[in-house]
Coordinates of C-alpha atoms in Angstrom, one line a residue:
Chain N
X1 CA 0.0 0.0 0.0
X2 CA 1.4 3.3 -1.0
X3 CA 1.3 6.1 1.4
X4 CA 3.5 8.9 0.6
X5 CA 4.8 10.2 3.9
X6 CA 4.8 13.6 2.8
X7 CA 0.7 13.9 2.5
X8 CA -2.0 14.4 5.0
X9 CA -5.5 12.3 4.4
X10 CA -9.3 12.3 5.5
X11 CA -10.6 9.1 7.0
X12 CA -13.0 9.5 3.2
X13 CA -9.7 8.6 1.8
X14 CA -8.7 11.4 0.0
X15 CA -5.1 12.9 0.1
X16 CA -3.7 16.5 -0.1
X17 CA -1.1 18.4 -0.2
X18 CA -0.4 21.9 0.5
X19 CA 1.7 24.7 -0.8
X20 CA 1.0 27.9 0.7
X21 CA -2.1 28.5 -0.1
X22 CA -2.3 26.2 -2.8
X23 CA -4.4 22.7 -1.9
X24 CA -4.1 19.8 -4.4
X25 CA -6.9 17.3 -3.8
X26 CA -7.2 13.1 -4.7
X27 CA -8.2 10.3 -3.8
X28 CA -5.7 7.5 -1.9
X29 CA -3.9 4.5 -3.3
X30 CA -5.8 2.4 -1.2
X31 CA -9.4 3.7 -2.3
X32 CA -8.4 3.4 -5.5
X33 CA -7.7 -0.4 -4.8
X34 CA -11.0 -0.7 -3.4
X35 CA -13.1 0.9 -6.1
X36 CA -11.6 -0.8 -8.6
X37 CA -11.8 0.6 -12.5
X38 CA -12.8 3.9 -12.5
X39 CA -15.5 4.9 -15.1
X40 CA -16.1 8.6 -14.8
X41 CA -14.8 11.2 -12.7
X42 CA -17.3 14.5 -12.1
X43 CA -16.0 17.0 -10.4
X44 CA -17.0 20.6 -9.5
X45 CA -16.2 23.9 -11.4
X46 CA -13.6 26.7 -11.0
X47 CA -14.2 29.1 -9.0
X48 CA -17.4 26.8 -6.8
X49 CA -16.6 27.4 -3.2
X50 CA -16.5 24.5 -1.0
X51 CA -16.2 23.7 2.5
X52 CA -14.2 21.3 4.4
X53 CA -16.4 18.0 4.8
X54 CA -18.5 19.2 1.7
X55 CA -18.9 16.6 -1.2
X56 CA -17.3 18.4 -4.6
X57 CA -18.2 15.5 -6.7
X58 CA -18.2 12.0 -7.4
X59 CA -16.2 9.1 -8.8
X60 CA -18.3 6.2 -10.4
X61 CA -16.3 3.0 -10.5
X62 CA -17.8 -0.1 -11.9
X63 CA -18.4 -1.1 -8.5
X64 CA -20.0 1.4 -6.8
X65 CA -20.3 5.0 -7.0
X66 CA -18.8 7.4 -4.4
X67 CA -19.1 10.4 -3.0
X68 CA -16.0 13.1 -2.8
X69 CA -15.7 15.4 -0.4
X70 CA -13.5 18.5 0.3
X71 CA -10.9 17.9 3.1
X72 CA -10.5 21.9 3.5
X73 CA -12.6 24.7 2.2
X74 CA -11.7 27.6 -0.2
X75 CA -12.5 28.4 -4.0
X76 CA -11.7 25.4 -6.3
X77 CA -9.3 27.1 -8.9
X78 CA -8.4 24.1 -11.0
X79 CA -9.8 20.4 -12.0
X80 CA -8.4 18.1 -13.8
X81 CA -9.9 18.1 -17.1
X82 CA -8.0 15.5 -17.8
X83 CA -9.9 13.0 -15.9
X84 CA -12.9 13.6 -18.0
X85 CA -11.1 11.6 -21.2
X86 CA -9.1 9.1 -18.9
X87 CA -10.5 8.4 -15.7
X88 CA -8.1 5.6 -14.8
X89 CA -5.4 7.6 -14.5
X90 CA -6.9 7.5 -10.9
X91 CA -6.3 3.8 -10.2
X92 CA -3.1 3.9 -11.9
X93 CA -1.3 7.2 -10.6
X94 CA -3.7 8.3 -8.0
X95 CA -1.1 10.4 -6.0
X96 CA 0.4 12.0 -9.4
X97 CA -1.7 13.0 -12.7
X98 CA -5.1 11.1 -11.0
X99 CA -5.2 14.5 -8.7
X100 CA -8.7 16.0 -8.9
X101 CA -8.8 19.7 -8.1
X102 CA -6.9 22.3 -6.4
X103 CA -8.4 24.4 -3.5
X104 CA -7.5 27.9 -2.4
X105 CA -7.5 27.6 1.1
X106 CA -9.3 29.7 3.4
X107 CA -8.0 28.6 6.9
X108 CA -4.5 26.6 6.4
X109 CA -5.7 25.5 10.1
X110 CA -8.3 23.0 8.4
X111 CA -5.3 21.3 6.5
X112 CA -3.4 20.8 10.2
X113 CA -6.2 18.8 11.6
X114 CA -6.4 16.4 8.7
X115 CA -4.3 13.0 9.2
X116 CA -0.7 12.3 9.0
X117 CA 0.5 9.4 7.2
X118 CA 1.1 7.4 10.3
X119 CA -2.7 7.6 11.0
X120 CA -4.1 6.9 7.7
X121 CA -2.6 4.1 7.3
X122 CA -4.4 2.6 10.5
X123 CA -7.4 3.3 8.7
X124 CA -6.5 0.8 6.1
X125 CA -5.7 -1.7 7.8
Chain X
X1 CA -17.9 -12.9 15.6
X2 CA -20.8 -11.9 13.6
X3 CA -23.2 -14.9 12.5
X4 CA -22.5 -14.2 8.8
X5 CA -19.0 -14.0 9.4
X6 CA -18.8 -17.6 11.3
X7 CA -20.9 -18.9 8.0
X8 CA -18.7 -17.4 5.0
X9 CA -17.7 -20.7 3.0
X10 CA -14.7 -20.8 1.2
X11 CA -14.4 -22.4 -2.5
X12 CA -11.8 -25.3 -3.1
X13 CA -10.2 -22.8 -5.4
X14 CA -9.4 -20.8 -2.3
X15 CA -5.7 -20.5 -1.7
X16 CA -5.2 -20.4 -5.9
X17 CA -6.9 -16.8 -5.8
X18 CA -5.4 -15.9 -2.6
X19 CA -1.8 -16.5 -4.6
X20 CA -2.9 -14.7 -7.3
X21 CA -3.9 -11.7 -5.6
X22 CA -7.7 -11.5 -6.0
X23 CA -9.5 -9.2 -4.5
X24 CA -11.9 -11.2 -2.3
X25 CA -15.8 -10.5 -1.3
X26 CA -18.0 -12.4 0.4
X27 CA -20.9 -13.4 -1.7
X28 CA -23.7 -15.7 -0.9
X29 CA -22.3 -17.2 1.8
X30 CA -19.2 -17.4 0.0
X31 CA -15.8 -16.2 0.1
X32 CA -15.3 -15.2 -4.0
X33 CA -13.2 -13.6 -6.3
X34 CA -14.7 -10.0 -7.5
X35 CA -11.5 -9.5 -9.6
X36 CA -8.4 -10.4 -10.3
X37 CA -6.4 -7.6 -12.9
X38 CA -9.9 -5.6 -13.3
X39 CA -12.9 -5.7 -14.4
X40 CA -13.0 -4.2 -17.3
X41 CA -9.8 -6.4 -18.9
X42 CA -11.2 -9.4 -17.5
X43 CA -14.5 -8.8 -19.0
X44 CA -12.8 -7.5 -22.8
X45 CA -10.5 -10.9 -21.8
X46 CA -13.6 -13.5 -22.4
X47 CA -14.8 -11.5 -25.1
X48 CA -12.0 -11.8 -27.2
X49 CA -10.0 -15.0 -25.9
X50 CA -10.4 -17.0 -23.2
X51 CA -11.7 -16.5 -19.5
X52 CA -11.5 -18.9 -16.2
X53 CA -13.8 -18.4 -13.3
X54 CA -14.5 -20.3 -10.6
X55 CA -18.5 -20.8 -9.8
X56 CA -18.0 -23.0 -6.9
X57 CA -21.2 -21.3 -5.1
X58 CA -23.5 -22.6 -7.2
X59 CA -26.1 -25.0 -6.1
X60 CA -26.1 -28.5 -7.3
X61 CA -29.4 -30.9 -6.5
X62 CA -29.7 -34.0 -7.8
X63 CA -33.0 -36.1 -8.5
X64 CA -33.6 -39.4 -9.2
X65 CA -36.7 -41.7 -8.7
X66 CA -39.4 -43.6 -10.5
X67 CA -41.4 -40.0 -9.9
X68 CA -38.3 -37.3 -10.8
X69 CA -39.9 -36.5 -14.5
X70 CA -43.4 -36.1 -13.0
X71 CA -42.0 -34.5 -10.1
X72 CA -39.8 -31.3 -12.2
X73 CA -42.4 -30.7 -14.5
X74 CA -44.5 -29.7 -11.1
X75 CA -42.1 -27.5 -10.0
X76 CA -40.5 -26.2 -13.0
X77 CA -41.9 -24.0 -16.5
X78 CA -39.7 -25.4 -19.3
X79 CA -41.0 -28.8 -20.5
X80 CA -38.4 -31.1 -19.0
X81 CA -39.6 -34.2 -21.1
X82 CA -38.2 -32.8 -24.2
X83 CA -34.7 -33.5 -23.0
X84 CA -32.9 -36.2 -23.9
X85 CA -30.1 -37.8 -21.9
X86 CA -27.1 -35.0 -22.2
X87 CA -29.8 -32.3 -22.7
X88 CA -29.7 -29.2 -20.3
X89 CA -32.5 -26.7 -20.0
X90 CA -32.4 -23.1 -19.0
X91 CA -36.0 -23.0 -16.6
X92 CA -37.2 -21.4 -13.1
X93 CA -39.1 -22.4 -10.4
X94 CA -42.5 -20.0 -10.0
X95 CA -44.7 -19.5 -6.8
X96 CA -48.2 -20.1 -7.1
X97 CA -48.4 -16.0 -7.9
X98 CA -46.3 -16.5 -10.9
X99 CA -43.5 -14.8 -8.6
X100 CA -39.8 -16.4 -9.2
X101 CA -38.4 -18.7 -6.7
X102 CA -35.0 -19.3 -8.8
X103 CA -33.9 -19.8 -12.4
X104 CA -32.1 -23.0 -12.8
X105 CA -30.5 -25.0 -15.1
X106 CA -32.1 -28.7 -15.7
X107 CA -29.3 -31.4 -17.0
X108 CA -30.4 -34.9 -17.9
X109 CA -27.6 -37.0 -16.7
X110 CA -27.8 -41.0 -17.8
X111 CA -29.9 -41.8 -14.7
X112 CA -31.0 -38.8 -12.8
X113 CA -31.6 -34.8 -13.3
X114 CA -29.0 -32.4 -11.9
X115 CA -30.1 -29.0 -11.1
X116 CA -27.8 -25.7 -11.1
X117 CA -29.4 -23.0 -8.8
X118 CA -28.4 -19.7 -7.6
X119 CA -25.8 -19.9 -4.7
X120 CA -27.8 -17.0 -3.3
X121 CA -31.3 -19.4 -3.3
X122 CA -29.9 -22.6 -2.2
X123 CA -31.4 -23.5 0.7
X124 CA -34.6 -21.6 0.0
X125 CA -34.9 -23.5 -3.1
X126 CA -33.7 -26.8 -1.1
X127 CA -36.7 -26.3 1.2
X128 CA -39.5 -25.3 -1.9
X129 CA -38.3 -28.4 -3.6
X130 CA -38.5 -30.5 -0.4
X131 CA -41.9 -29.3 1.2
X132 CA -43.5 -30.4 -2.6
X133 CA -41.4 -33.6 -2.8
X134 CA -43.5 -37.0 -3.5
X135 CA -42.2 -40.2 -1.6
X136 CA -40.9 -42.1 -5.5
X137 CA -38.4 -38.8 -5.5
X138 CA -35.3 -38.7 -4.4
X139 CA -33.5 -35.3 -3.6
X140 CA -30.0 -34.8 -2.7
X141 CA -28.2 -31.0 -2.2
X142 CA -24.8 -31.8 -3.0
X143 CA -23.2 -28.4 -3.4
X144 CA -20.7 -28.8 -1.3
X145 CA -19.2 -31.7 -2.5
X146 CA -18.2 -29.9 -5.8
X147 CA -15.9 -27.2 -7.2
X148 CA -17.5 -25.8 -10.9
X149 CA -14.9 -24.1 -13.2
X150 CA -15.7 -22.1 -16.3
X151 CA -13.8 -21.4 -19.1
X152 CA -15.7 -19.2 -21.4
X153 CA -14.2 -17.3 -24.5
X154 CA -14.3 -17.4 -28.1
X155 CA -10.9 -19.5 -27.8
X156 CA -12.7 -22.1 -24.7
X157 CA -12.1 -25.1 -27.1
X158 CA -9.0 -24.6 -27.8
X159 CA -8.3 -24.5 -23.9
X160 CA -10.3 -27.8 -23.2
X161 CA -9.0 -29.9 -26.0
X162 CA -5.6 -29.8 -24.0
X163 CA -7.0 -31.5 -21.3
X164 CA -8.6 -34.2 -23.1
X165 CA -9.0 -36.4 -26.6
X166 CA -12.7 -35.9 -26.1
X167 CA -14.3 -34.6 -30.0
X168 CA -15.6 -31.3 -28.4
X169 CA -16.5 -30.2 -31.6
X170 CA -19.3 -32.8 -31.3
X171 CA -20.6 -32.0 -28.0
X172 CA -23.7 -28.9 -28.6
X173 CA -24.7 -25.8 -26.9
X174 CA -26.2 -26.9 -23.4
X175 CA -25.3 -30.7 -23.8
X176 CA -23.4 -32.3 -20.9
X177 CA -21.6 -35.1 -21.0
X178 CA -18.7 -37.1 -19.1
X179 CA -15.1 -36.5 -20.5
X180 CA -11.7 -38.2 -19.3
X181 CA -9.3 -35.3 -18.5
X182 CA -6.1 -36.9 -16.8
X183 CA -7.4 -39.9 -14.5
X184 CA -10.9 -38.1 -14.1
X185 CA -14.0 -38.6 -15.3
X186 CA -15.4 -35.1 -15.5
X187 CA -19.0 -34.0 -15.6
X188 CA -18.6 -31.2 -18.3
X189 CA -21.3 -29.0 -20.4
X190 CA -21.2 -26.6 -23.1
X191 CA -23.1 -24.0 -21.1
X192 CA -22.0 -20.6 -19.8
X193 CA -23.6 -16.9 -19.1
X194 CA -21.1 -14.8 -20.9
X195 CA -22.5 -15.2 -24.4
X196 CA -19.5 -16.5 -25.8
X197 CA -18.5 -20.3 -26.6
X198 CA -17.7 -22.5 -23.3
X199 CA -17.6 -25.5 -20.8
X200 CA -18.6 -25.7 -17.5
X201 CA -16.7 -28.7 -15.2
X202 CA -18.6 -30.1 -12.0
X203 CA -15.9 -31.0 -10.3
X204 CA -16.1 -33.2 -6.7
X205 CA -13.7 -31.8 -4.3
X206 CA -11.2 -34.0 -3.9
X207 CA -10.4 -33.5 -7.4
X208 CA -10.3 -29.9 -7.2
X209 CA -6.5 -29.0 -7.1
X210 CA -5.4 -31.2 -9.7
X211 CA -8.0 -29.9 -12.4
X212 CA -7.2 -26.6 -11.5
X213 CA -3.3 -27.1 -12.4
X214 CA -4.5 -29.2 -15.5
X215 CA -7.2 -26.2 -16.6
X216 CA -4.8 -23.2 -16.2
X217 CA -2.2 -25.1 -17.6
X218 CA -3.9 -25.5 -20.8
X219 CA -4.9 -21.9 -20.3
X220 CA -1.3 -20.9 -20.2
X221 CA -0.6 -21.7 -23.7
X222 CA -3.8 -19.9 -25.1
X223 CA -3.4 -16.5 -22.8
X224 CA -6.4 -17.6 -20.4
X225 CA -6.7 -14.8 -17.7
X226 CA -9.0 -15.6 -13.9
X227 CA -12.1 -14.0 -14.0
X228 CA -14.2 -12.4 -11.1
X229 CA -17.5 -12.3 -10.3
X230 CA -17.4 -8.7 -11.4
X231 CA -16.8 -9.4 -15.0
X232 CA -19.1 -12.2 -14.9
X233 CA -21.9 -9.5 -14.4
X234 CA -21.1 -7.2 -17.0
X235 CA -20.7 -10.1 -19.8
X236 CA -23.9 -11.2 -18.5
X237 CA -25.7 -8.2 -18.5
X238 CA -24.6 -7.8 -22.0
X239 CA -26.1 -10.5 -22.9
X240 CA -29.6 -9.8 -21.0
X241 CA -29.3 -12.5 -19.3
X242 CA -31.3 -12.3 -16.0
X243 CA -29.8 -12.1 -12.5
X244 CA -31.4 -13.4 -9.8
X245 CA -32.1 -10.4 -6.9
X246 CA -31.4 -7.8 -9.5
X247 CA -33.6 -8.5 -12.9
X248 CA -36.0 -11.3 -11.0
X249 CA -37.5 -12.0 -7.6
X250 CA -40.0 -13.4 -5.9
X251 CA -41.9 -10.0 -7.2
X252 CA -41.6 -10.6 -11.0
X253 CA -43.2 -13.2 -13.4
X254 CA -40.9 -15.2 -16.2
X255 CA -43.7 -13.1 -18.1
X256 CA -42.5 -9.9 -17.1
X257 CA -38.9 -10.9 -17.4
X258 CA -38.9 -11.9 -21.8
X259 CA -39.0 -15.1 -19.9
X260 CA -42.1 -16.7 -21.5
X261 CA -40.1 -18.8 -23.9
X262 CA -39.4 -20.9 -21.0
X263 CA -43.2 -21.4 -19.5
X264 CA -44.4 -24.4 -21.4
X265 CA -48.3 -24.5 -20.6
X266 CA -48.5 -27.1 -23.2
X267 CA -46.7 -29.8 -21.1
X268 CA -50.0 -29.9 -18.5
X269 CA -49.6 -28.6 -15.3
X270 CA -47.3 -27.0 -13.2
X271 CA -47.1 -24.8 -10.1
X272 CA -48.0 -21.2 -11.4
X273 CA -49.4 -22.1 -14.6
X274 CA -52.9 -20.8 -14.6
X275 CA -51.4 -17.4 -13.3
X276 CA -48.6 -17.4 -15.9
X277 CA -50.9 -18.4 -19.0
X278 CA -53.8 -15.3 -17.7
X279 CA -50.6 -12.9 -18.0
X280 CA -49.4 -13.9 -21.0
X281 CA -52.8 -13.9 -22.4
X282 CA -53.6 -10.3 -20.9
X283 CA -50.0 -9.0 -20.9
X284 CA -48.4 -7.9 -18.5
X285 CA -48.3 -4.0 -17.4
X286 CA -44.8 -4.2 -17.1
X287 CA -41.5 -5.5 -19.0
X288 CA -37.9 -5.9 -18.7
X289 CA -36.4 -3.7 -21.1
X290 CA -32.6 -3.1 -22.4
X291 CA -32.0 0.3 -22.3
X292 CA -28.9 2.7 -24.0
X293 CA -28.3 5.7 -21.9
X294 CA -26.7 9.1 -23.8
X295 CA -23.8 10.6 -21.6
X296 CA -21.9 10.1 -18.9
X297 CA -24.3 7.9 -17.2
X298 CA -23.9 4.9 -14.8
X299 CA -26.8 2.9 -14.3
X300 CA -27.6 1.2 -11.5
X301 CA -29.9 -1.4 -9.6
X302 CA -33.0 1.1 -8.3
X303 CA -32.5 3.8 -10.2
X304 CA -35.7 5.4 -11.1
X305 CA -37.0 5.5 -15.2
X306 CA -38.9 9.0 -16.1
X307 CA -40.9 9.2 -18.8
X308 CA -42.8 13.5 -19.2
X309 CA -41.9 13.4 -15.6
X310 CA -43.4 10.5 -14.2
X311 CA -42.2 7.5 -12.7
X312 CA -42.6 4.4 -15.2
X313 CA -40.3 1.9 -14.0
X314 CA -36.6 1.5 -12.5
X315 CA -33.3 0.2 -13.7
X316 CA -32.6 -3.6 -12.6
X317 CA -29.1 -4.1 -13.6
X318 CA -26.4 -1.4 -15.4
X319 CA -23.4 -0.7 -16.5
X320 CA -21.1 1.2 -18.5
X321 CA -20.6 -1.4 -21.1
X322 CA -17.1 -2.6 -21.8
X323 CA -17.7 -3.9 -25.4
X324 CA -19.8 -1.2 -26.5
X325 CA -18.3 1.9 -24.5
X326 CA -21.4 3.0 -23.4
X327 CA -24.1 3.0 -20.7
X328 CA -26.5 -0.2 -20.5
X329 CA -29.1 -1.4 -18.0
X330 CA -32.2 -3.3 -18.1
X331 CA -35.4 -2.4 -16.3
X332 CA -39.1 -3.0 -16.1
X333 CA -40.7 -0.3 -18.2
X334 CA -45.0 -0.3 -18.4
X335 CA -46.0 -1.9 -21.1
X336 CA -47.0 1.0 -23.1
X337 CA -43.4 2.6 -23.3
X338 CA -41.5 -0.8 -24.3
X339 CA -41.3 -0.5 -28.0
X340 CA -38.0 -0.6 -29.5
X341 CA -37.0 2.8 -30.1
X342 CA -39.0 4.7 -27.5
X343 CA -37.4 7.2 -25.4
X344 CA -37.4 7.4 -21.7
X345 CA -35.2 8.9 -18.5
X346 CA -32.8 7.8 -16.5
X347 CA -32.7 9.3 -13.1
X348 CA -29.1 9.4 -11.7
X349 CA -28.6 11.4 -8.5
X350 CA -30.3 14.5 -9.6
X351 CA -29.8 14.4 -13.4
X352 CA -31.6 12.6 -15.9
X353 CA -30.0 11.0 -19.0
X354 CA -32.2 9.9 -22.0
X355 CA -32.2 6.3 -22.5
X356 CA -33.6 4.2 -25.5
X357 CA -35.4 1.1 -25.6
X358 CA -33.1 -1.2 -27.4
X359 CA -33.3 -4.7 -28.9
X360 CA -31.7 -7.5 -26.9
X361 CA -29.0 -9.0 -26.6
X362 CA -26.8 -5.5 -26.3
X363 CA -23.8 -7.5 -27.5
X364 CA -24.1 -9.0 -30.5
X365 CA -21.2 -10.9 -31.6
X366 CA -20.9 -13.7 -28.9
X367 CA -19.3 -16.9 -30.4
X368 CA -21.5 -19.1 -28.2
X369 CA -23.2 -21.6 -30.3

């Protein structure tokens, strides 16, 4: 199971990373696993607000489908168009060109509460 | 412990999909195999070469007796004394309502019928069978005495002639018969639910690990990939053929379902047949449709069909299809909106995508025969 160290997580399974203000957004290695292939990806549009705990869109997977929700809130500034042509570029890159949007965060405090690494991974196991 | 937990079964197949790193689910009481690489190259897998999946969950009964013939045309709606020894019948099992206990399959072995029932059904079907059962009958459940391995694929008899001298070119769709693979004497039909070409091996357990090593060793030479039970439900689907808990219940008719082609109200009586021949005769208010769905849609069981706004039926089964690269379901549609061509909605979430009543199969280039 891959688990970049470097990452915090949402027990929803989704990953981000932040630089300054900047939020990238996607979903882990190990949801990927579980929802198998990946058939579409909707996700919201630039410039939608959303707030932490909010869904932003929804991943259908042969499977099942599944709610996304925003780990932090802010203005969503990018998507990953994309994801709209090639969806599984989620199962097989999920932590590299399978991000899903990019957040302009309003309180950086929201992005200290969400879980390290170390705690995530409990929550696969 | 939960009780279901305590109960989960686990195939003789077990410890080969462990090894090979499928992702496990339990499944009618069953630990099974959901997939193995994913679904979708599984599923493009049997469509265009060769699949193996193992179907250990399924139900086998078998029924002998002076009164077995009487006794299955009671209980089941395809005529059961058309078949000859080696002939297998697709058929169901109806409630008095017309409502679906099961579909089966009905094989004519040499000396007594075998059924093939849902894994899901098994001990209510058990029971139904028993509680009608005449003393000249005699019914045994012997499910968990055998493994059942499928290889299904355009290329399956290429696959099974390495394991045997057997003429399978000779053997028909839905015939069984008994072929010598290694020191075995195998149980084997030409049936399948994929749509494509294919054998199906009952298999006792004890023999289990050795025909798996001979069948994916064959397999290994033609490119066979495992299958889940995933795949198995989109190659289905594509077919239109009916799942039991999704397309039919105890709530729906073989009427309802484009199931009538296996009600027989010619062969005399049966349980249901009153009820199913007053249906058939007034038709019924609803059918199960095939629908293609515009967009970037995934249907899904329960999903609600719209037609000017109104609720007209729901989705039974869908998928995005892997053949055709585009959204399919089934459904039960009123009557009135079933023609081929007509247009209703699909309600997904809070969007709804235009569907169109399509002729069945959606797939139309299986190699099965």
């Amino acid at each position: 199971m891959n688990i970049p160290s470097d990452l915090r997580y949402t027990s929803e399974h989704e990953w981000v990373s932040l630089e300054g203000k900047l939020a990238t957004v996607g979903i882990t290695d190990y949801a990927q696993g579980e929802l198998g292939d990946i058939v579409f990806v909707e996700l919201p549009n630039v410039g939608d607000e959303v707030k932490a705990g909010s869904a932003f869109g929804t991943i259908e997977a042969v499977k099942a489908v599944s709610e996304l929700f925003a780990p932090v809130g802010g203005k969503i500034v990018e998507i990953n168009e994309e994801l709209q042509d090639n969806p599984t570029v989620v199962n097989s890159d999920p932590y590299g060109d399978g991000w899903m949007i990019k957040i302009e965060v309003k309180d950086p405090g929201e992005f200290d509460k969400l879980l390290p690494a170390s705690e995530y991974q409990k929550l696969t196991e | 412990m939960s009780e279901t937990a305590s109960e989960v079964k686990l195939t003789p197949f077990n410890e080969y999909h462990l090894a090979l790193g499928a992702k496990m689910v339990p499944f009618a009481g069953y630990m099974m195999p959901i997939q193995y690489s994913g679904i979708t190259e599984e599923h493009l897998a049997v469509r265009k070469n060769v699949g193996l999946f193992d179907l250990s969950h399924m139900g086998e009964f078998f029924v002998s007796g002076p009164g077995a013939l009487e006794f299955l045309q009671k209980m089941t709606t395809n005529d059961v004394s058309t078949l000859e020894p080696g002939q297998i019948q697709y058929s169901c099992m109806c409630y008095e309502n017309g409502g679906i206990v099961d579909d089966l399959l009905v094989y004519r072995l040499p000396d007594q019928y075998m059924l093939v029932v849902n894994a899901a059904n098994l001990q209510k079907d058990f029971d139904w069978l028993h509680s009608h059962k005449p003393g000249n009958v005699n019914l045994v459940n012997k499910s968990d005495d055998y493994g059942l391995l499928a290889i299904q694929g355009p290329n399956a008899q290429a696959v099974i002639s390495e394991m045997s001298d057997y003429d399978f070119e000779s053997l028909p769709y839905y015939n069984a018969t008994t072929v010598k693979i290694g020191k075995y004497n195998v149980l084997l039909s030409r049936t399948g639910y994929t749509g494509e070409d294919g054998f199906e091996m009952y298999i006792p357990n004890e023999q289990c690990d050795d025909l798996w090593k001979m069948t994916t060793d064959a397999g290994k030479k033609h490119g066979m990939k495992l299958i889940g039970l995933g795949a198995r439900d989109s190659l289905r689907l594509e077919m239109k053929m009916t799942l039991y808990g999704n397309d039919i219940d105890q709530t729906t008719t073989p009427i309802e379902a484009g199931l009538a082609w296996i009600v027989k109200p010619e062969k005399g009586d049966f349980i249901a047949r009153d009820v199913l021949v007053r249906q058939k005769e007034d038709k019924p208010s609803r059918r199960l449709i095939c629908l293609e769905i515009e967009g970037r849609a995934f249907p899904r069981h329960g999903y609600e069909l719209l037609h000017a706004g109104k609720v007209v039926g729901q989705v039974t089964s869908g998928t995005v299809s892997p053949s055709l690269g585009k959204p399919i379901a089934m459904g039960y549609l009123k009557r009135e909106l079933t023609n081929l061509g007509n247009r209703v909605d699909v309600k997904i979430r809070d969007k709804l995508f235009e569907a169109v009543v399509v002729k069945p199969p959606f797939y139309k280039e299986g190699s099965h025969r």
